[in-house]
mmCIF file of C-alpha atoms in Angstrom:
data_model
loop_
_atom_site.group_PDB
_atom_site.id
_atom_site.type_symbol
_atom_site.label_atom_id
_atom_site.label_comp_id
_atom_site.label_asym_id
_atom_site.label_seq_id
_atom_site.Cartn_x
_atom_site.Cartn_y
_atom_site.Cartn_z
ATOM 1 C CA MET P 1 -2.343 14.984 20.065
ATOM 2 C CA LEU P 2 0.434 12.537 19.536
ATOM 3 C CA VAL P 3 3.815 14.044 19.069
ATOM 4 C CA LEU P 4 6.791 12.270 17.424
ATOM 5 C CA PRO P 5 9.954 12.901 19.628
ATOM 6 C CA GLU P 6 13.127 13.993 17.782
ATOM 7 C CA ASP P 7 14.993 10.816 18.929
ATOM 8 C CA LYS P 8 12.386 8.550 17.186
ATOM 9 C CA ARG P 9 12.288 10.243 13.930
ATOM 10 C CA HIS P 10 14.896 7.964 12.337
ATOM 11 C CA TYR P 11 12.296 5.078 12.438
ATOM 12 C CA PHE P 12 10.217 7.075 9.872
ATOM 13 C CA LYS P 13 13.006 7.592 7.247
ATOM 14 C CA SER P 14 12.734 4.312 5.467
ATOM 15 C CA PRO P 15 9.751 3.737 3.112
ATOM 16 C CA PHE P 16 6.678 2.147 4.648
ATOM 17 C CA GLY P 17 5.951 -0.042 1.654
ATOM 18 C CA ARG P 18 7.575 -0.646 -1.808
ATOM 19 C CA LEU P 19 9.523 2.211 -3.282
ATOM 20 C CA SER P 20 9.133 3.000 -7.091
ATOM 21 C CA PRO P 21 10.897 5.684 -9.043
ATOM 22 C CA SER P 22 7.617 7.371 -10.228
ATOM 23 C CA VAL P 23 3.823 7.303 -10.116
ATOM 24 C CA ARG P 24 3.824 6.202 -13.704
ATOM 25 C CA ASP P 25 5.604 3.012 -12.672
ATOM 26 C CA VAL P 26 2.900 2.039 -10.117
ATOM 27 C CA ILE P 27 -0.174 2.867 -12.082
ATOM 28 C CA PRO P 28 -0.393 -0.444 -13.973
ATOM 29 C CA GLY P 29 -0.526 -2.370 -10.585
ATOM 30 C CA LEU P 30 -3.363 -0.214 -9.181
ATOM 31 C CA GLY P 31 -6.160 -1.727 -11.448
ATOM 32 C CA SER P 32 -9.507 -1.200 -9.824
ATOM 33 C CA ARG P 33 -8.118 -1.105 -6.289
ATOM 34 C CA ILE P 34 -9.058 1.567 -3.658
ATOM 35 C CA VAL P 35 -6.292 4.205 -3.873
ATOM 36 C CA TYR P 36 -5.319 6.811 -1.294
ATOM 37 C CA SER P 37 -2.728 9.454 -1.645
ATOM 38 C CA VAL P 38 -0.791 11.479 0.852
ATOM 39 C CA GLY P 39 1.091 14.432 -0.492
ATOM 40 C CA ASP P 40 0.553 17.171 -3.024
ATOM 41 C CA VAL P 41 2.918 15.926 -5.639
ATOM 42 C CA VAL P 42 1.825 12.284 -5.577
ATOM 43 C CA THR P 43 -1.911 13.398 -5.726
ATOM 44 C CA TYR P 44 -1.107 15.780 -8.697
ATOM 45 C CA TYR P 45 0.665 13.088 -10.697
ATOM 46 C CA LEU P 46 -1.996 10.466 -9.974
ATOM 47 C CA ILE P 47 -4.694 12.955 -11.354
ATOM 48 C CA GLN P 48 -2.468 13.917 -14.350
ATOM 49 C CA ASN P 49 -2.390 10.176 -15.208
ATOM 50 C CA GLY P 50 -6.087 9.649 -15.024
ATOM 51 C CA ILE P 51 -6.362 8.222 -11.410
ATOM 52 C CA ILE P 52 -8.453 10.167 -8.975
ATOM 53 C CA PRO P 53 -7.555 8.952 -5.426
ATOM 54 C CA ASP P 54 -10.571 7.857 -3.348
ATOM 55 C CA VAL P 55 -8.968 9.956 -0.566
ATOM 56 C CA ALA P 56 -6.206 12.467 -1.073
ATOM 57 C CA VAL P 57 -4.434 14.233 1.706
ATOM 58 C CA ILE P 58 -2.540 17.499 0.884
ATOM 59 C CA ASP P 59 -1.081 20.399 2.733
ATOM 60 C CA GLY P 60 -0.141 22.831 -0.141
ATOM 61 C CA HIS P 61 3.572 22.264 0.334
ATOM 62 C CA THR P 62 6.153 19.972 -1.137
ATOM 63 C CA MET P 63 9.482 19.671 0.635
ATOM 64 C CA ARG P 64 8.425 22.555 2.899
ATOM 65 C CA GLU P 65 8.010 24.869 -0.150
ATOM 66 C CA PRO P 66 4.570 26.045 -1.179
ATOM 67 C CA CYS P 67 3.072 24.405 -4.185
ATOM 68 C CA ASN P 68 -0.214 25.229 -5.937
ATOM 69 C CA PHE P 69 -1.432 21.670 -7.003
ATOM 70 C CA SER P 70 -4.826 22.028 -5.244
ATOM 71 C CA PRO P 71 -6.948 19.698 -7.397
ATOM 72 C CA ALA P 72 -10.324 20.679 -8.450
ATOM 73 C CA VAL P 73 -11.610 17.221 -9.121
ATOM 74 C CA PHE P 74 -12.763 16.477 -5.635
ATOM 75 C CA SER P 75 -16.389 17.192 -4.860
ATOM 76 C CA ARG P 76 -16.026 16.527 -1.122
ATOM 77 C CA ARG P 77 -13.467 18.497 0.945
ATOM 78 C CA MET P 78 -12.538 18.309 4.530
ATOM 79 C CA HIS P 79 -10.068 20.315 6.609
ATOM 80 C CA ALA P 80 -7.819 19.304 9.577
ATOM 81 C CA LYS P 81 -5.086 20.993 11.566
ATOM 82 C CA ASN P 82 -2.042 18.964 12.146
ATOM 83 C CA PRO P 83 1.278 20.716 13.155
ATOM 84 C CA PRO P 84 4.504 19.180 11.890
ATOM 85 C CA GLY P 85 5.723 16.093 13.695
ATOM 86 C CA THR P 86 2.309 15.431 15.080
ATOM 87 C CA LEU P 87 -0.944 13.507 14.658
ATOM 88 C CA THR P 88 -3.900 15.456 16.013
ATOM 89 C CA GLY P 89 -7.248 13.966 16.921
ATOM 90 C CA GLU P 90 -8.702 16.232 14.248
ATOM 91 C CA MET P 91 -6.402 14.686 11.545
ATOM 92 C CA VAL P 92 -7.204 11.047 12.649
ATOM 93 C CA ARG P 93 -10.954 11.715 12.695
ATOM 94 C CA ALA P 94 -10.746 13.406 9.304
ATOM 95 C CA LEU P 95 -8.965 10.324 7.858
ATOM 96 C CA HIS P 96 -11.517 7.857 9.450
ATOM 97 C CA ASP P 97 -14.473 10.004 8.190
ATOM 98 C CA ALA P 98 -12.969 10.328 4.717
ATOM 99 C CA VAL P 99 -12.473 6.605 4.338
ATOM 100 C CA LYS P 100 -16.156 6.063 5.089
ATOM 101 C CA LYS P 101 -17.437 8.689 2.674
ATOM 102 C CA GLU P 102 -18.438 8.322 -0.851
ATOM 103 C CA PRO P 103 -15.180 8.948 -2.907
ATOM 104 C CA PRO P 104 -13.386 11.043 -3.940
ATOM 105 C CA VAL P 105 -12.638 13.037 -0.779
ATOM 106 C CA LEU P 106 -9.891 15.692 -0.300
ATOM 107 C CA ILE P 107 -8.416 16.423 3.045
ATOM 108 C CA ILE P 108 -6.669 19.819 3.126
ATOM 109 C CA VAL P 109 -4.291 19.907 6.023
ATOM 110 C CA GLU P 110 -3.353 23.072 7.783
ATOM 111 C CA GLY P 111 0.180 22.162 8.957
ATOM 112 C CA GLU P 112 1.773 18.940 7.695
ATOM 113 C CA GLU P 113 0.385 15.707 6.270
ATOM 114 C CA ASP P 114 3.562 13.642 6.205
ATOM 115 C CA LEU P 115 2.541 11.346 9.125
ATOM 116 C CA ALA P 116 -0.965 10.805 7.972
ATOM 117 C CA VAL P 117 0.040 7.431 6.295
ATOM 118 C CA ILE P 118 0.236 5.789 9.773
ATOM 119 C CA PRO P 119 -3.361 6.200 10.849
ATOM 120 C CA LEU P 120 -4.577 6.019 7.243
ATOM 121 C CA VAL P 121 -3.180 2.398 7.090
ATOM 122 C CA ILE P 122 -4.948 1.531 10.305
ATOM 123 C CA CYS P 123 -8.339 2.719 9.156
ATOM 124 C CA SER P 124 -8.204 1.689 5.473
ATOM 125 C CA PRO P 125 -9.857 -1.446 4.185
ATOM 126 C CA GLU P 126 -7.986 -4.532 3.454
ATOM 127 C CA GLY P 127 -6.398 -4.381 -0.124
ATOM 128 C CA ALA P 128 -6.414 -0.531 -0.316
ATOM 129 C CA VAL P 129 -3.227 1.013 -1.591
ATOM 130 C CA ILE P 130 -1.718 4.136 -0.079
ATOM 131 C CA LEU P 131 0.744 6.226 -2.150
ATOM 132 C CA TYR P 132 3.043 8.822 -0.781
ATOM 133 C CA GLY P 133 6.177 10.558 -1.811
ATOM 134 C CA GLN P 134 9.687 9.640 -0.570
ATOM 135 C CA PRO P 135 11.612 12.950 -1.082
ATOM 136 C CA GLY P 136 14.269 12.708 -3.730
ATOM 137 C CA GLU P 137 13.594 8.962 -4.221
ATOM 138 C CA GLY P 138 10.231 8.367 -5.689
ATOM 139 C CA VAL P 139 6.796 7.130 -4.576
ATOM 140 C CA VAL P 140 6.025 4.530 -1.842
ATOM 141 C CA VAL P 141 3.284 2.054 -2.432
ATOM 142 C CA CYS P 142 1.844 0.737 0.814
ATOM 143 C CA GLU P 143 -0.556 -2.278 0.478
ATOM 144 C CA VAL P 144 -2.997 -2.455 3.375
ATOM 145 C CA ASP P 145 -2.952 -5.820 4.957
ATOM 146 C CA TRP P 146 -2.334 -7.139 8.487
ATOM 147 C CA LYS P 147 1.481 -6.784 8.186
ATOM 148 C CA ALA P 148 1.088 -3.014 7.189
ATOM 149 C CA ARG P 149 -1.353 -2.451 10.133
ATOM 150 C CA LYS P 150 1.053 -4.203 12.520
ATOM 151 C CA LYS P 151 3.780 -1.922 11.310
ATOM 152 C CA ALA P 152 1.637 1.161 11.558
ATOM 153 C CA LYS P 153 0.794 0.344 15.160
ATOM 154 C CA GLU P 154 4.377 -0.206 15.982
ATOM 155 C CA LEU P 155 5.290 3.240 14.460
ATOM 156 C CA LEU P 156 2.359 4.784 16.384
ATOM 157 C CA SER P 157 3.904 3.445 19.651
ATOM 158 C CA TYR P 158 6.856 5.833 19.201
ATOM 159 C CA PHE P 159 4.747 8.878 19.601
ATOM 160 C CA ILE P 160 4.019 10.531 23.038
ATOM 161 C CA PHE P 161 0.673 11.910 24.094
ATOM 162 C CA LYS P 162 0.437 15.678 24.586
ATOM 163 C CA ASP P 163 -2.860 17.299 25.687
ATOM 164 C CA GLU P 164 -3.972 19.494 22.801
ATOM 165 C CA ASN P 165 -5.618 21.982 25.213
ATOM 166 C CA THR P 166 -2.434 22.813 27.090
ATOM 167 C CA ASP P 167 0.929 24.274 26.191
ATOM 168 C CA LYS P 168 2.823 21.656 28.075
#
C-alpha cells in the first residue's frame, strides 16, 4: 500500500486540472469523450445531467459526511478497500480493471476515494477526461495526456510504501 505522509499533503491541495464552478459548466466540453468521475457528488450531478461516466469511483461520503447518491445506472460494480490517505493495491487494480471493462463501471470504495485520480490518470487512455470535486470550489477537469501522466507520476513519488500485511 502507498501512504501519503502528512508533510506531503500540501502538494495535493491545488487542482489537478482545470477548475470549473460546476458540473453543468463542463458538460458542453465533454462531447463524446471517455468520461471518468471520482466522487459521489460529481458522479451524481453528471448522471442528473444525462452523462453516465464510463467509470465512476464513489465511497458513499461527501466531505467526510455520509451521502446516499449510490447510482443505480451501473450494470457493472466493483469493490475496493482504500483507507484515507492511501492507495492500496486493491484500489489500483480495480481502477485498471474498470478502465478495461465495457462501460459503465462503478467502483464502490470502502474507505476513501479521494486519491484515486492519480492512478486513474496513469491507466486511462489518452484523451479521456477525469472529473472530481474540489471541496467548496467546484469541479476539476483533468484531461489525460502526457503532461497529466507526468504530473500523476510526480505526485505518486510523494507516497511511501507500507506493507499491507503488517501493522508497521
